[in-house]
Amino acid sequence: MVKRLIVGFSFVVLLSLMFTGIASAEAVQNPDTLIWAAFGGLDTADPSIGYDVASTRMNENTYDFLVQYKLPSTDLMPDLAKTWTVSEDGTVYTFYLRKGVKFHDGTELTAKDVKFSFDRMIKLNKGPAWIYTQDLDLNSVKVIDDYTVQFTLTHPFAPFLYTIAYMGGSIMNSAQVMAHEKNGDMGQAWLQGHDAGSGPYMMAQWVPNVQVVLKKFDDYWQGWKGNHLSTIIIKPVPEVADQKMMLERGEIDVAAGIGVDQISSMRGKPGISIFEGPSGGTNYIAFNCQKEYTNNPLIRRAFSYAFDYAGVIQGILKGNAMRLQGPIPKGLWGHDDNLFMYPTDLTKAKELMALAGYPNGGFTLTFAYFTGQDINRKLGLALQSALQKLGVTLKIQGYTHAAFYAKVTSGWKEAPNALAWGWLPDYADPDDYVFPLFDTASWGTPGNASYYSNPVLDHILAEAEVSTDHQRRVDLYGQVQALVVSDAPWIFVYQPKRFLAMRSWVKGFDKEYNAMLEGTPNFYYIYKEAG
């Protein structure tokens, strides 16, 4: 058995972590409490089910993991596991746990809780489970003793360690969860509004669509030396205008919903700072690759040539983003810096429309976006303007977040021709940016909402997942990027910078920020202080 050093990547080479703003001499309000304004509310706190920013933000702070990111980098470091070993063939991982780690009810965390957590997730097969069922089954996790647990993968899976640093790797209190089981639900109903973790904060209150309150866990195994917060209040505030007003008044400490298109309006405000950092997110317009018209790659390429990228980035986004060059973002290993990017070329677009048999357009398409983030509506308007020049009509429809999810994942026949969408990373590996988004097996998920399928690509993705040769994986992901860009299931629009508007008394965010955990701060490192 050999111990392997796990080194990730860093987006810091692209952008520096920095704050801008005018400091205020005013006294810190409620110094032990942080109020965080989010776009939407929490639907479930169950780490085996939730699969959105609200759930990840909750579980990042109420649970621990076997391994964790070494903030602010994406290198991995020990968490609940003090050490681990990996077999030469990359299929057997043995983790040696810390002793004395307590769950929030005071019981000790042991290897049986690790096995329970992964087995439960696989059995439920919801939310983030797809990440883990790629290489784990119900026979994979074995308890060696109270403080040793072994994972035997169904096949080598290069990103494995990164996946268990994500929400699905949250270790739950097995006894507490099963004590609240009802009708064989494995505690799902109870965990919707409670936690069963060992993290720095406990879930003290959940009022749906009103607020979530987290309280400091006094017996947290890392202790509480230094500056920390006692209470975290997360409030859904769906309107950006309301978040701006509340932040200026000091009613909230952080306004997480002010996007790249509106952040400039907050610069220079007294008492407000703007955090700027790299982003691992990608933003795009996805086409339904099975529906009439958008199932034709010639038409999709034509649309890609017709789109005004500079108008979006400079006009709508105020320069706070870069062109998205393929599905794998800049800053992540495997990204191809020489990958072809569609220029805005209306002549080429019209040539392709003629080749497709529609020299004058003459058809109508549908476009969907979820309301709240107005930038998605603006992307629809930008596409509408581009398609008008090709004689194509685009009907734009906004939906609530839940309705949008249902619309795009209910099958290609019900899904729109196009939609504004984006991807935030689950784990620090190119696989996370391509397999869930383009593999045929991912059809109809929030990832592959374009219903794209290419058997050649599927084969390449399968090889890339199991290869233990890093350079071979780089080469394979180069092929993946070229194929995807050629097939044009998306218009590759932009890779944003990450901005966060907050009161100037909020400190520590630059120390805990990680592009892999965008929108999910580790509150343990954040505090409030004047100046």
Coordinates of N, CA and C in Angstrom, one line a residue, residues 264-355:
S264 N -21.4 46.2 -9.9 CA -20.7 47.6 -10.1 C -21.5 48.6 -9.3
S265 N -22.8 48.5 -9.2 CA -23.7 49.5 -8.5 C -23.4 49.6 -7.0
M266 N -22.7 48.6 -6.5 CA -22.4 48.5 -5.0 C -21.0 49.1 -4.7
R267 N -20.2 49.3 -5.7 CA -18.8 49.8 -5.5 C -18.8 51.2 -5.0
G268 N -18.0 51.5 -4.0 CA -17.8 52.8 -3.4 C -18.9 53.2 -2.4
K269 N -19.7 52.2 -2.0 CA -20.8 52.5 -1.0 C -20.1 52.5 0.4
P270 N -20.3 53.5 1.2 CA -19.7 53.5 2.5 C -20.1 52.2 3.3
G271 N -19.1 51.7 4.0 CA -19.4 50.5 4.8 C -19.5 49.2 4.1
I272 N -19.3 49.2 2.8 CA -19.5 48.0 2.0 C -18.3 47.6 1.3
S273 N -17.9 46.3 1.3 CA -16.7 45.8 0.6 C -17.2 44.8 -0.4
I274 N -16.4 44.7 -1.5 CA -16.7 43.7 -2.6 C -15.6 42.7 -2.6
F275 N -15.9 41.5 -2.4 CA -14.9 40.4 -2.5 C -14.9 40.0 -4.0
E276 N -13.7 39.8 -4.5 CA -13.5 39.4 -5.9 C -12.5 38.2 -5.9
G277 N -12.9 37.1 -6.5 CA -12.1 35.9 -6.6 C -12.4 35.1 -7.9
P278 N -11.6 34.1 -8.1 CA -11.8 33.3 -9.3 C -13.1 32.4 -9.2
S279 N -13.6 32.0 -10.3 CA -14.8 31.2 -10.3 C -14.6 29.9 -11.1
G280 N -15.1 28.8 -10.5 CA -15.1 27.5 -11.2 C -16.4 27.3 -12.0
G281 N -17.2 28.3 -12.1 CA -18.5 28.2 -12.8 C -18.4 28.4 -14.3
T282 N -19.3 27.8 -15.0 CA -19.5 28.0 -16.4 C -20.9 28.4 -16.7
N283 N -21.1 29.3 -17.7 CA -22.5 29.7 -18.0 C -22.6 29.6 -19.5
Y284 N -23.8 29.1 -19.9 CA -24.0 28.8 -21.3 C -25.5 28.8 -21.7
I285 N -25.7 28.7 -23.0 CA -27.1 28.5 -23.5 C -27.1 27.1 -24.0
A286 N -27.9 26.2 -23.5 CA -28.0 24.8 -23.9 C -29.1 24.6 -24.9
F287 N -28.8 23.8 -26.0 CA -29.8 23.5 -26.9 C -30.4 22.1 -26.7
N288 N -31.6 21.9 -27.0 CA -32.3 20.6 -26.9 C -31.8 19.8 -28.2
C289 N -30.9 18.9 -28.0 CA -30.3 18.2 -29.2 C -31.2 17.1 -29.8
Q290 N -32.4 17.0 -29.3 CA -33.3 16.0 -29.8 C -34.5 16.6 -30.5
K291 N -34.8 17.8 -30.2 CA -36.0 18.5 -30.7 C -35.8 19.1 -32.1
E292 N -36.9 19.2 -32.8 CA -36.8 19.7 -34.2 C -36.0 21.0 -34.3
Y293 N -35.2 21.1 -35.3 CA -34.4 22.3 -35.6 C -33.1 22.3 -34.7
T294 N -33.2 22.3 -33.4 CA -32.0 22.3 -32.6 C -31.4 20.9 -32.5
N295 N -32.0 19.9 -33.2 CA -31.3 18.6 -33.3 C -30.3 18.5 -34.4
N296 N -30.2 19.6 -35.2 CA -29.3 19.7 -36.3 C -28.1 20.5 -35.9
P297 N -26.9 19.8 -36.0 CA -25.6 20.5 -35.6 C -25.3 21.7 -36.5
L298 N -25.7 21.7 -37.7 CA -25.5 22.8 -38.6 C -26.2 24.0 -38.1
I299 N -27.4 23.9 -37.6 CA -28.2 25.0 -37.1 C -27.6 25.5 -35.8
R300 N -27.2 24.5 -34.9 CA -26.6 24.9 -33.6 C -25.3 25.7 -33.9
R301 N -24.5 25.3 -34.9 CA -23.2 26.0 -35.2 C -23.6 27.4 -35.7
A302 N -24.6 27.4 -36.5 CA -25.0 28.7 -37.1 C -25.4 29.7 -35.9
F303 N -26.1 29.2 -35.0 CA -26.5 30.0 -33.8 C -25.3 30.5 -33.0
S304 N -24.3 29.6 -32.9 CA -23.1 29.9 -32.2 C -22.3 31.0 -32.9
Y305 N -22.3 31.0 -34.2 CA -21.6 32.1 -35.0 C -22.4 33.4 -34.9
A306 N -23.7 33.3 -34.8 CA -24.6 34.5 -34.8 C -24.6 35.3 -33.5
F307 N -24.2 34.6 -32.4 CA -24.3 35.2 -31.1 C -23.3 36.3 -30.8
D308 N -23.7 37.3 -30.2 CA -22.9 38.5 -29.9 C -22.2 38.3 -28.5
Y309 N -21.1 37.7 -28.5 CA -20.4 37.4 -27.2 C -19.9 38.7 -26.5
A310 N -19.3 39.5 -27.3 CA -18.7 40.8 -26.8 C -19.8 41.6 -26.2
G311 N -21.0 41.6 -26.8 CA -22.1 42.4 -26.3 C -22.6 42.0 -25.0
V312 N -22.6 40.6 -24.8 CA -23.0 40.1 -23.5 C -21.9 40.4 -22.4
I313 N -20.7 40.1 -22.7 CA -19.6 40.2 -21.7 C -19.3 41.7 -21.3
Q314 N -19.3 42.6 -22.3 CA -19.0 44.0 -22.1 C -20.3 44.7 -21.7
G315 N -21.4 44.4 -22.4 CA -22.6 45.2 -22.1 C -23.4 44.7 -20.9
I316 N -23.8 43.4 -20.9 CA -24.6 42.9 -19.8 C -23.8 42.7 -18.6
L317 N -22.6 42.1 -18.7 CA -21.8 41.7 -17.6 C -20.7 42.7 -17.2
K318 N -20.7 43.8 -17.9 CA -19.8 45.0 -17.5 C -18.3 44.6 -17.5
G319 N -18.0 43.6 -18.3 CA -16.6 43.1 -18.3 C -16.2 42.2 -17.1
N320 N -17.2 41.8 -16.3 CA -16.9 41.0 -15.1 C -16.9 39.5 -15.4
A321 N -16.4 39.1 -16.6 CA -16.4 37.7 -17.0 C -15.4 37.6 -18.2
M322 N -15.1 36.4 -18.5 CA -14.3 36.1 -19.7 C -15.1 35.1 -20.6
R323 N -14.8 35.1 -21.9 CA -15.4 34.1 -22.8 C -15.2 32.7 -22.2
L324 N -16.2 31.9 -22.3 CA -16.1 30.5 -21.9 C -15.5 29.7 -23.1
Q325 N -14.3 29.2 -22.9 CA -13.6 28.5 -23.9 C -13.9 27.0 -23.7
G326 N -15.0 26.5 -24.2 CA -15.3 25.1 -24.1 C -15.9 24.7 -22.7
P327 N -16.2 23.5 -22.4 CA -16.9 23.1 -21.2 C -16.0 23.1 -20.0
I328 N -14.7 22.9 -20.1 CA -13.8 22.9 -18.9 C -13.2 24.3 -18.7
P329 N -13.4 24.9 -17.5 CA -13.0 26.3 -17.3 C -11.5 26.5 -17.3
K330 N -11.1 27.7 -17.7 CA -9.7 28.1 -17.5 C -9.4 28.0 -16.0
G331 N -8.1 27.5 -15.8 CA -7.7 27.4 -14.4 C -7.7 25.9 -13.9
L332 N -8.5 25.1 -14.6 CA -8.5 23.7 -14.2 C -7.6 22.9 -15.1
W333 N -6.9 22.0 -14.6 CA -6.0 21.1 -15.4 C -6.8 20.4 -16.5
G334 N -6.3 20.3 -17.6 CA -7.0 19.6 -18.7 C -7.7 20.6 -19.7
H335 N -7.8 21.9 -19.2 CA -8.4 22.9 -20.1 C -7.5 23.1 -21.3
D336 N -8.1 23.2 -22.5 CA -7.3 23.4 -23.7 C -7.3 24.9 -24.1
D337 N -6.1 25.5 -23.8 CA -6.0 26.9 -24.1 C -6.1 27.3 -25.6
N338 N -5.9 26.2 -26.5 CA -5.9 26.5 -27.9 C -7.2 26.0 -28.6
L339 N -8.2 25.7 -27.7 CA -9.5 25.2 -28.2 C -10.2 26.3 -29.1
F340 N -10.8 25.8 -30.2 CA -11.5 26.7 -31.1 C -12.7 27.4 -30.3
M341 N -12.9 28.7 -30.6 CA -14.0 29.5 -30.1 C -14.7 30.1 -31.2
Y342 N -16.0 29.9 -31.2 CA -16.8 30.5 -32.3 C -16.8 32.0 -32.3
P343 N -16.3 32.7 -33.3 CA -16.4 34.1 -33.4 C -17.8 34.6 -33.8
T344 N -18.1 35.8 -33.5 CA -19.4 36.3 -34.1 C -19.2 36.6 -35.6
D345 N -19.8 35.9 -36.4 CA -19.6 35.9 -37.8 C -21.0 35.6 -38.5
L346 N -21.8 36.7 -38.8 CA -23.1 36.5 -39.3 C -23.1 35.9 -40.7
T347 N -22.1 36.2 -41.5 CA -22.0 35.6 -42.8 C -21.8 34.1 -42.8
K348 N -21.0 33.6 -41.8 CA -20.8 32.2 -41.7 C -22.1 31.6 -41.1
A349 N -22.7 32.3 -40.2 CA -24.0 31.7 -39.7 C -25.0 31.5 -40.8
K350 N -25.1 32.5 -41.7 CA -26.1 32.4 -42.8 C -25.7 31.2 -43.7
E351 N -24.5 31.1 -44.0 CA -24.0 30.0 -44.8 C -24.4 28.6 -44.3
L352 N -24.3 28.4 -42.9 CA -24.6 27.2 -42.3 C -26.1 27.0 -42.3
M353 N -26.9 28.1 -42.1 CA -28.4 27.9 -42.2 C -28.8 27.5 -43.6
A354 N -28.1 28.0 -44.6 CA -28.5 27.6 -46.0 C -28.1 26.1 -46.2
L355 N -27.0 25.7 -45.7 CA -26.6 24.2 -45.8 C -27.6 23.3 -45.0

